[in-house]
PDB file of C-alpha atoms and ligand atoms in Angstrom:
ATOM      1  CA  MET A   1      21.850  10.723  13.804  1.00 61.00           C
ATOM      2  CA  GLY A   2      22.199   8.037  11.146  1.00 84.00           C
ATOM      3  CA  HIS A   3      21.257   8.183   7.502  1.00 93.00           C
ATOM      4  CA  ILE A   4      17.942   6.358   7.978  1.00 97.00           C
ATOM      5  CA  ALA A   5      16.711   8.698  10.705  1.00 97.00           C
ATOM      6  CA  ASP A   6      17.818  11.706   8.645  1.00 97.00           C
ATOM      7  CA  GLU A   7      15.868  10.551   5.624  1.00 97.00           C
ATOM      8  CA  ILE A   8      12.739   9.771   7.655  1.00 98.00           C
ATOM      9  CA  GLN A   9      12.687  13.261   9.133  1.00 97.00           C
ATOM     10  CA  ARG A  10      13.390  14.927   5.806  1.00 97.00           C
ATOM     11  CA  ILE A  11      10.579  13.032   4.081  1.00 98.00           C
ATOM     12  CA  HIS A  12       8.150  13.634   6.974  1.00 98.00           C
ATOM     13  CA  ARG A  13       8.728  17.384   6.665  1.00 97.00           C
ATOM     14  CA  GLU A  14       8.051  17.293   2.951  1.00 96.00           C
ATOM     15  CA  LEU A  15       4.909  15.165   3.305  1.00 97.00           C
ATOM     16  CA  GLU A  16       3.420  17.430   5.941  1.00 96.00           C
ATOM     17  CA  THR A  17       2.590  20.058   3.329  1.00 94.00           C
ATOM     18  CA  TYR A  18       0.482  17.492   1.480  1.00 95.00           C
ATOM     19  CA  GLY A  19      -1.099  15.838   4.506  1.00 96.00           C
ATOM     20  CA  ALA A  20       0.278  12.582   3.127  1.00 98.00           C
ATOM     21  CA  GLU A  21       1.481   9.537   5.054  1.00 98.00           C
ATOM     22  CA  LEU A  22       4.742   7.669   4.699  1.00 98.00           C
ATOM     23  CA  VAL A  23       4.969   3.913   4.443  1.00 99.00           C
ATOM     24  CA  ALA A  24       8.627   3.051   5.036  1.00 98.00           C
ATOM     25  CA  VAL A  25       9.164  -0.003   2.841  1.00 98.00           C
ATOM     26  CA  SER A  26      11.387  -2.247   4.940  1.00 98.00           C
ATOM     27  CA  LYS A  27      11.234  -5.458   2.892  1.00 98.00           C
ATOM     28  CA  PHE A  28      14.623  -7.223   2.757  1.00 97.00           C
ATOM     29  CA  HIS A  29      16.003  -4.863   5.418  1.00 97.00           C
ATOM     30  CA  PRO A  30      16.885  -6.025   8.941  1.00 96.00           C
ATOM     31  CA  ALA A  31      15.022  -5.263  12.159  1.00 96.00           C
ATOM     32  CA  GLU A  32      17.791  -2.895  13.292  1.00 96.00           C
ATOM     33  CA  SER A  33      17.147  -0.617  10.300  1.00 97.00           C
ATOM     34  CA  ILE A  34      13.454  -0.581  11.171  1.00 98.00           C
ATOM     35  CA  ARG A  35      14.354   0.309  14.763  1.00 98.00           C
ATOM     36  CA  GLU A  36      16.376   3.287  13.595  1.00 97.00           C
ATOM     37  CA  ALA A  37      13.447   4.539  11.509  1.00 98.00           C
ATOM     38  CA  TYR A  38      11.103   3.932  14.438  1.00 98.00           C
ATOM     39  CA  GLY A  39      13.419   5.988  16.636  1.00 98.00           C
ATOM     40  CA  ALA A  40      12.995   8.876  14.201  1.00 97.00           C
ATOM     41  CA  GLY A  41       9.217   8.716  14.631  1.00 97.00           C
ATOM     42  CA  GLN A  42       8.222   6.395  11.789  1.00 98.00           C
ATOM     43  CA  ARG A  43       5.324   4.068  12.650  1.00 98.00           C
ATOM     44  CA  ILE A  44       4.120   2.615   9.325  1.00 98.00           C
ATOM     45  CA  PHE A  45       6.259  -0.018   7.615  1.00 98.00           C
ATOM     46  CA  GLY A  46       5.669  -1.943   4.405  1.00 98.00           C
ATOM     47  CA  GLU A  47       6.541  -5.587   3.798  1.00 98.00           C
ATOM     48  CA  SER A  48       5.948  -7.721   0.718  1.00 97.00           C
ATOM     49  CA  ARG A  49       6.280 -11.301   1.963  1.00 97.00           C
ATOM     50  CA  ALA A  50       4.086 -12.984   4.567  1.00 95.00           C
ATOM     51  CA  GLN A  51       6.926 -15.018   6.067  1.00 95.00           C
ATOM     52  CA  GLU A  52       9.257 -12.051   6.415  1.00 96.00           C
ATOM     53  CA  LEU A  53       6.509 -10.055   8.093  1.00 97.00           C
ATOM     54  CA  ALA A  54       5.764 -12.873  10.546  1.00 95.00           C
ATOM     55  CA  ALA A  55       9.470 -13.152  11.399  1.00 95.00           C
ATOM     56  CA  LYS A  56       9.947  -9.420  11.972  1.00 96.00           C
ATOM     57  CA  THR A  57       6.878  -8.407  13.961  1.00 96.00           C
ATOM     58  CA  PRO A  58       7.769 -10.211  17.218  1.00 95.00           C
ATOM     59  CA  GLN A  59      11.179  -8.463  17.314  1.00 95.00           C
ATOM     60  CA  LEU A  60       9.785  -4.961  16.972  1.00 98.00           C
ATOM     61  CA  PRO A  61       7.550  -2.528  18.901  1.00 98.00           C
ATOM     62  CA  ALA A  62       3.884  -3.503  19.067  1.00 97.00           C
ATOM     63  CA  ASP A  63       2.619  -0.069  18.011  1.00 98.00           C
ATOM     64  CA  ILE A  64       4.061  -0.398  14.499  1.00 98.00           C
ATOM     65  CA  HIS A  65       1.458  -0.423  11.744  1.00 98.00           C
ATOM     66  CA  TRP A  66       2.422  -3.061   9.200  1.00 98.00           C
ATOM     67  CA  HIS A  67       1.240  -2.638   5.630  1.00 98.00           C
ATOM     68  CA  PHE A  68       1.372  -5.581   3.271  1.00 98.00           C
ATOM     69  CA  ILE A  69       2.325  -4.318  -0.191  1.00 98.00           C
ATOM     70  CA  GLY A  70       3.385  -7.390  -2.203  1.00 97.00           C
ATOM     71  CA  HIS A  71       1.537  -9.879  -4.359  1.00 96.00           C
ATOM     72  CA  LEU A  72      -0.358 -12.038  -1.875  1.00 97.00           C
ATOM     73  CA  GLN A  73      -1.068 -15.673  -2.650  1.00 96.00           C
ATOM     74  CA  THR A  74      -4.381 -16.912  -1.299  1.00 97.00           C
ATOM     75  CA  ASN A  75      -2.653 -19.729   0.590  1.00 97.00           C
ATOM     76  CA  LYS A  76      -0.700 -17.112   2.589  1.00 97.00           C
ATOM     77  CA  VAL A  77      -3.727 -15.095   3.658  1.00 98.00           C
ATOM     78  CA  ARG A  78      -4.454 -17.035   6.825  1.00 96.00           C
ATOM     79  CA  ALA A  79      -0.899 -16.525   8.108  1.00 94.00           C
ATOM     80  CA  LEU A  80      -1.330 -12.779   7.685  1.00 95.00           C
ATOM     81  CA  MET A  81      -4.599 -12.404   9.597  1.00 96.00           C
ATOM     82  CA  GLY A  82      -4.369  -9.929  12.461  1.00 95.00           C
ATOM     83  CA  ARG A  83      -0.789  -8.958  11.610  1.00 96.00           C
ATOM     84  CA  THR A  84      -1.469  -6.055   9.260  1.00 97.00           C
ATOM     85  CA  SER A  85      -3.146  -2.701   9.690  1.00 98.00           C
ATOM     86  CA  LEU A  86      -3.614  -2.498   5.904  1.00 98.00           C
ATOM     87  CA  ILE A  87      -3.252  -4.911   3.001  1.00 98.00           C
ATOM     88  CA  GLU A  88      -2.506  -2.546   0.116  1.00 98.00           C
ATOM     89  CA  SER A  89      -2.284  -5.113  -2.640  1.00 98.00           C
ATOM     90  CA  ILE A  90      -5.669  -6.730  -3.266  1.00 98.00           C
ATOM     91  CA  ASP A  91      -5.256  -7.588  -6.938  1.00 97.00           C
ATOM     92  CA  SER A  92      -8.133  -9.991  -7.660  1.00 97.00           C
ATOM     93  CA  LEU A  93     -11.676 -10.705  -6.530  1.00 97.00           C
ATOM     94  CA  HIS A  94     -10.582 -14.182  -5.532  1.00 97.00           C
ATOM     95  CA  LEU A  95      -7.997 -12.703  -3.153  1.00 98.00           C
ATOM     96  CA  LEU A  96     -10.534 -10.222  -1.798  1.00 98.00           C
ATOM     97  CA  GLN A  97     -13.012 -13.017  -1.081  1.00 98.00           C
ATOM     98  CA  THR A  98     -10.317 -15.102   0.592  1.00 98.00           C
ATOM     99  CA  VAL A  99      -9.275 -12.194   2.823  1.00 98.00           C
ATOM    100  CA  ASP A 100     -12.919 -11.620   3.714  1.00 98.00           C
ATOM    101  CA  ARG A 101     -13.571 -15.272   4.545  1.00 98.00           C
ATOM    102  CA  GLU A 102     -10.391 -15.627   6.632  1.00 98.00           C
ATOM    103  CA  SER A 103     -11.046 -12.347   8.449  1.00 98.00           C
ATOM    104  CA  GLU A 104     -14.530 -13.473   9.381  1.00 98.00           C
ATOM    105  CA  ARG A 105     -13.164 -16.805  10.540  1.00 98.00           C
ATOM    106  CA  ALA A 106     -10.570 -14.999  12.695  1.00 98.00           C
ATOM    107  CA  GLY A 107     -13.206 -12.651  14.083  1.00 98.00           C
ATOM    108  CA  ILE A 108     -11.501  -9.494  12.814  1.00 98.00           C
ATOM    109  CA  VAL A 109     -12.038  -6.804  10.202  1.00 98.00           C
ATOM    110  CA  THR A 110      -9.191  -6.430   7.720  1.00 98.00           C
ATOM    111  CA  ARG A 111      -8.536  -3.063   6.084  1.00 98.00           C
ATOM    112  CA  VAL A 112      -7.502  -3.254   2.434  1.00 98.00           C
ATOM    113  CA  LEU A 113      -6.714  -1.223  -0.658  1.00 98.00           C
ATOM    114  CA  MET A 114      -7.660  -2.308  -4.162  1.00 98.00           C
ATOM    115  CA  GLN A 115      -4.599  -2.418  -6.418  1.00 98.00           C
ATOM    116  CA  LEU A 116      -4.964  -0.790  -9.805  1.00 98.00           C
ATOM    117  CA  HIS A 117      -2.963  -1.748 -12.849  1.00 97.00           C
ATOM    118  CA  VAL A 118      -2.293   1.194 -15.148  1.00 95.00           C
ATOM    119  CA  ALA A 119       1.428   0.709 -15.842  1.00 87.00           C
ATOM    120  CA  ALA A 120       2.925  -0.451 -19.123  1.00 85.00           C
ATOM    121  CA  GLU A 121       4.425  -3.644 -17.670  1.00 82.00           C
ATOM    122  CA  GLU A 122       2.357  -6.801 -17.968  1.00 79.00           C
ATOM    123  CA  THR A 123       4.216  -8.217 -14.970  1.00 77.00           C
ATOM    124  CA  LYS A 124       2.510  -5.827 -12.584  1.00 77.00           C
ATOM    125  CA  THR A 125      -0.726  -7.094 -11.071  1.00 89.00           C
ATOM    126  CA  GLY A 126      -4.020  -5.468 -10.169  1.00 96.00           C
ATOM    127  CA  PHE A 127      -7.429  -4.531 -11.505  1.00 97.00           C
ATOM    128  CA  SER A 128      -7.812  -2.548 -14.699  1.00 96.00           C
ATOM    129  CA  PRO A 129      -9.666   0.748 -14.209  1.00 97.00           C
ATOM    130  CA  GLU A 130     -12.714  -0.765 -15.981  1.00 96.00           C
ATOM    131  CA  GLU A 131     -12.742  -3.841 -13.738  1.00 97.00           C
ATOM    132  CA  LEU A 132     -12.541  -1.774 -10.580  1.00 97.00           C
ATOM    133  CA  LEU A 133     -15.195   0.711 -11.681  1.00 97.00           C
ATOM    134  CA  ASP A 134     -17.492  -2.214 -12.608  1.00 96.00           C
ATOM    135  CA  PHE A 135     -16.918  -3.807  -9.231  1.00 97.00           C
ATOM    136  CA  PHE A 136     -17.999  -0.641  -7.442  1.00 95.00           C
ATOM    137  CA  SER A 137     -20.860   0.327  -9.732  1.00 94.00           C
ATOM    138  CA  SER A 138     -22.337  -3.168  -9.340  1.00 94.00           C
ATOM    139  CA  HIS A 139     -21.917  -2.802  -5.542  1.00 92.00           C
ATOM    140  CA  GLY A 140     -19.627  -5.844  -5.449  1.00 92.00           C
ATOM    141  CA  TYR A 141     -18.493  -4.808  -1.982  1.00 93.00           C
ATOM    142  CA  GLU A 142     -21.922  -5.432  -0.474  1.00 93.00           C
ATOM    143  CA  SER A 143     -21.190  -9.125  -0.001  1.00 94.00           C
ATOM    144  CA  LEU A 144     -18.119  -8.388   2.151  1.00 97.00           C
ATOM    145  CA  ARG A 145     -18.601  -9.190   5.815  1.00 97.00           C
ATOM    146  CA  ALA A 146     -15.213  -8.629   7.444  1.00 98.00           C
ATOM    147  CA  THR A 147     -13.269  -6.433   5.046  1.00 98.00           C
ATOM    148  CA  HIS A 148     -13.075  -2.659   4.982  1.00 97.00           C
ATOM    149  CA  LEU A 149     -12.228  -1.149   1.585  1.00 97.00           C
ATOM    150  CA  CYS A 150     -10.107   1.898   2.407  1.00 97.00           C
ATOM    151  CA  GLY A 151      -8.992   3.082  -1.033  1.00 98.00           C
ATOM    152  CA  VAL A 152      -6.693   2.283  -3.937  1.00 98.00           C
ATOM    153  CA  MET A 153      -3.019   1.546  -4.489  1.00 98.00           C
ATOM    154  CA  GLY A 154      -1.108   1.723  -7.738  1.00 98.00           C
ATOM    155  CA  MET A 155       2.260   1.965  -9.418  1.00 97.00           C
ATOM    156  CA  ALA A 156       3.387   4.003 -12.392  1.00 97.00           C
ATOM    157  CA  SER A 157       5.218   2.519 -15.340  1.00 96.00           C
ATOM    158  CA  ASN A 158       8.882   1.783 -14.803  1.00 94.00           C
ATOM    159  CA  THR A 159      10.223   4.421 -17.190  1.00 95.00           C
ATOM    160  CA  ASP A 160      12.214   7.668 -17.366  1.00 95.00           C
ATOM    161  CA  ASP A 161       9.322   9.239 -19.253  1.00 97.00           C
ATOM    162  CA  ILE A 162       8.009  11.704 -16.671  1.00 97.00           C
ATOM    163  CA  ALA A 163       4.899  12.410 -18.747  1.00 97.00           C
ATOM    164  CA  ARG A 164       3.954   8.721 -18.731  1.00 97.00           C
ATOM    165  CA  ILE A 165       4.539   8.449 -14.963  1.00 98.00           C
ATOM    166  CA  ARG A 166       2.403  11.512 -14.382  1.00 98.00           C
ATOM    167  CA  ALA A 167      -0.351  10.151 -16.651  1.00 98.00           C
ATOM    168  CA  ASP A 168      -0.338   6.818 -14.779  1.00 97.00           C
ATOM    169  CA  PHE A 169      -0.754   8.529 -11.407  1.00 98.00           C
ATOM    170  CA  HIS A 170      -3.402  10.801 -12.867  1.00 98.00           C
ATOM    171  CA  ALA A 171      -5.321   7.733 -14.069  1.00 98.00           C
ATOM    172  CA  ILE A 172      -5.164   6.094 -10.628  1.00 98.00           C
ATOM    173  CA  ARG A 173      -6.435   9.235  -8.924  1.00 98.00           C
ATOM    174  CA  ALA A 174      -9.214   9.573 -11.529  1.00 98.00           C
ATOM    175  CA  VAL A 175     -10.470   6.040 -10.810  1.00 98.00           C
ATOM    176  CA  PHE A 176     -10.441   6.790  -7.073  1.00 98.00           C
ATOM    177  CA  ASP A 177     -12.428  10.003  -7.646  1.00 97.00           C
ATOM    178  CA  ALA A 178     -14.923   8.216  -9.905  1.00 97.00           C
ATOM    179  CA  ILE A 179     -15.503   5.511  -7.276  1.00 97.00           C
ATOM    180  CA  ARG A 180     -16.102   8.120  -4.606  1.00 95.00           C
ATOM    181  CA  ASP A 181     -18.375  10.204  -6.833  1.00 94.00           C
ATOM    182  CA  GLY A 182     -20.475   7.154  -7.685  1.00 91.00           C
ATOM    183  CA  ALA A 183     -20.635   5.765  -4.167  1.00 87.00           C
ATOM    184  CA  PRO A 184     -23.785   5.806  -2.057  1.00 84.00           C
ATOM    185  CA  ALA A 185     -23.896   8.331   0.788  1.00 80.00           C
ATOM    186  CA  ASP A 186     -23.384   5.634   3.425  1.00 81.00           C
ATOM    187  CA  PHE A 187     -20.124   4.448   1.848  1.00 84.00           C
ATOM    188  CA  HIS A 188     -17.563   5.626   4.393  1.00 88.00           C
ATOM    189  CA  GLY A 189     -13.845   5.446   4.931  1.00 94.00           C
ATOM    190  CA  PHE A 190     -12.744   5.083   1.328  1.00 96.00           C
ATOM    191  CA  ASP A 191     -10.085   7.778   1.387  1.00 96.00           C
ATOM    192  CA  ILE A 192      -6.596   6.412   0.729  1.00 98.00           C
ATOM    193  CA  VAL A 193      -4.727   6.895  -2.543  1.00 98.00           C
ATOM    194  CA  SER A 194      -1.432   5.052  -2.125  1.00 98.00           C
ATOM    195  CA  MET A 195       0.954   5.911  -4.936  1.00 98.00           C
ATOM    196  CA  GLY A 196       4.577   6.963  -5.285  1.00 98.00           C
ATOM    197  CA  MET A 197       7.861   5.146  -4.560  1.00 98.00           C
ATOM    198  CA  SER A 198      11.489   6.279  -4.255  1.00 98.00           C
ATOM    199  CA  SER A 199      11.854   7.302  -7.888  1.00 96.00           C
ATOM    200  CA  ASP A 200       8.519   9.045  -8.380  1.00 98.00           C
ATOM    201  CA  TRP A 201       6.834  10.020  -5.103  1.00 98.00           C
ATOM    202  CA  ARG A 202       6.992  13.763  -5.680  1.00 98.00           C
ATOM    203  CA  ILE A 203       5.144  13.360  -8.975  1.00 98.00           C
ATOM    204  CA  ALA A 204       2.607  11.141  -7.211  1.00 98.00           C
ATOM    205  CA  LEU A 205       1.948  13.801  -4.548  1.00 98.00           C
ATOM    206  CA  ASP A 206       1.464  16.328  -7.299  1.00 98.00           C
ATOM    207  CA  GLU A 207      -1.188  14.045  -8.829  1.00 98.00           C
ATOM    208  CA  GLY A 208      -3.153  13.547  -5.628  1.00 98.00           C
ATOM    209  CA  SER A 209      -1.474  10.783  -3.655  1.00 98.00           C
ATOM    210  CA  ASN A 210      -1.999  10.833   0.122  1.00 98.00           C
ATOM    211  CA  MET A 211       0.201   7.829   0.937  1.00 98.00           C
ATOM    212  CA  VAL A 212       3.680   7.159  -0.445  1.00 98.00           C
ATOM    213  CA  ARG A 213       5.641   3.899  -0.140  1.00 98.00           C
ATOM    214  CA  ILE A 214       9.364   4.588   0.041  1.00 98.00           C
ATOM    215  CA  GLY A 215      12.075   1.987   0.525  1.00 98.00           C
ATOM    216  CA  THR A 216      15.368   2.652  -1.248  1.00 97.00           C
ATOM    217  CA  ASP A 217      15.499   6.407  -0.484  1.00 97.00           C
ATOM    218  CA  ILE A 218      15.322   5.571   3.230  1.00 98.00           C
ATOM    219  CA  PHE A 219      17.080   2.250   3.704  1.00 97.00           C
ATOM    220  CA  GLY A 220      19.380   2.099   0.674  1.00 95.00           C
ATOM    221  CA  PRO A 221      19.439  -0.647  -1.957  1.00 94.00           C
ATOM    222  CA  ARG A 222      17.920  -4.033  -1.073  1.00 93.00           C
ATOM    223  CA  GLN A 223      20.054  -7.173  -0.963  1.00 84.00           C
ATOM    224  CA  TYR A 224      17.860  -9.896  -2.440  1.00 80.00           C
TER     225      TYR A 224
HETATM  226  C1  LIG B 301       9.266  -2.401  -3.009  1.00 55.81           C
HETATM  227  C2  LIG B 301       8.043  -1.587  -3.199  1.00 55.81           C
HETATM  228  C3  LIG B 301       8.042  -0.192  -2.961  1.00 55.81           C
HETATM  229  C4  LIG B 301       9.286   0.606  -2.584  1.00 55.81           C
HETATM  230  O1  LIG B 301      10.139   0.736  -3.668  1.00 55.81           O
HETATM  231  P1  LIG B 301      11.421   1.729  -3.607  1.00 55.81           P
HETATM  232  O2  LIG B 301      11.733   1.958  -5.019  1.00 55.81           O
HETATM  233  O3  LIG B 301      12.485   0.979  -2.884  1.00 55.81           O
HETATM  234  O4  LIG B 301      11.011   2.946  -2.896  1.00 55.81           O
HETATM  235  C5  LIG B 301       6.836   0.482  -3.073  1.00 55.81           C
HETATM  236  N1  LIG B 301       5.706  -0.150  -3.427  1.00 55.81           N
HETATM  237  C6  LIG B 301       5.660  -1.475  -3.678  1.00 55.81           C
HETATM  238  C7  LIG B 301       4.375  -2.102  -4.058  1.00 55.81           C
HETATM  239  C8  LIG B 301       6.819  -2.233  -3.574  1.00 55.81           C
HETATM  240  O5  LIG B 301       6.774  -3.543  -3.847  1.00 55.81           O
END
């Protein structure tokens, strides 16, 4: 068995204890690497560019669940419709509205996560905790017609400071809990907390993640 399959099985075993799911982040890696992971039982893959996703999907098994995890420009939304099982990176209301409009136009329901920004870097995108809590407490989701809000996604600061990483994940989980606590009883299916990457996924699980997005640990370094 190759390195990729080994890693997939090792991570699956570890995640089982937490009831967490693995998104194998395959961006910049070839279809043959994805096939090896698929052969080891992996079914969820993460991509960050609409064009790359569109090029890869026809070459690979139809029962793969593709997650979009990158910054999504509104002019790329239409090309993505029907190709993803989850868009994890909704980082603005404008993008959310565009996804909703295009989903309705395509006659589908798109599942999404709201991306939270808690990290130190300004370059990372997403809603601040206050913005996201406001959106939910003002029932901003009620105008959505073809979008299912399934949870939140976030990244920790890019630092060696374990305490800061832990605090970032803690903050993401706290926003998720506050949204759920404040939600009306008929608000269903908001249950995903996607956090943790190669360098920090064990900390994320510790802080209440139920979906980790791992690329480098599985596929090796990316060649950009
Ligand atoms: C690339 C990427 C990952 C995976 O990063 P690794 O460090 O390779 O595990 C996870 N999440 C997002 C949003 C990404 O863009």
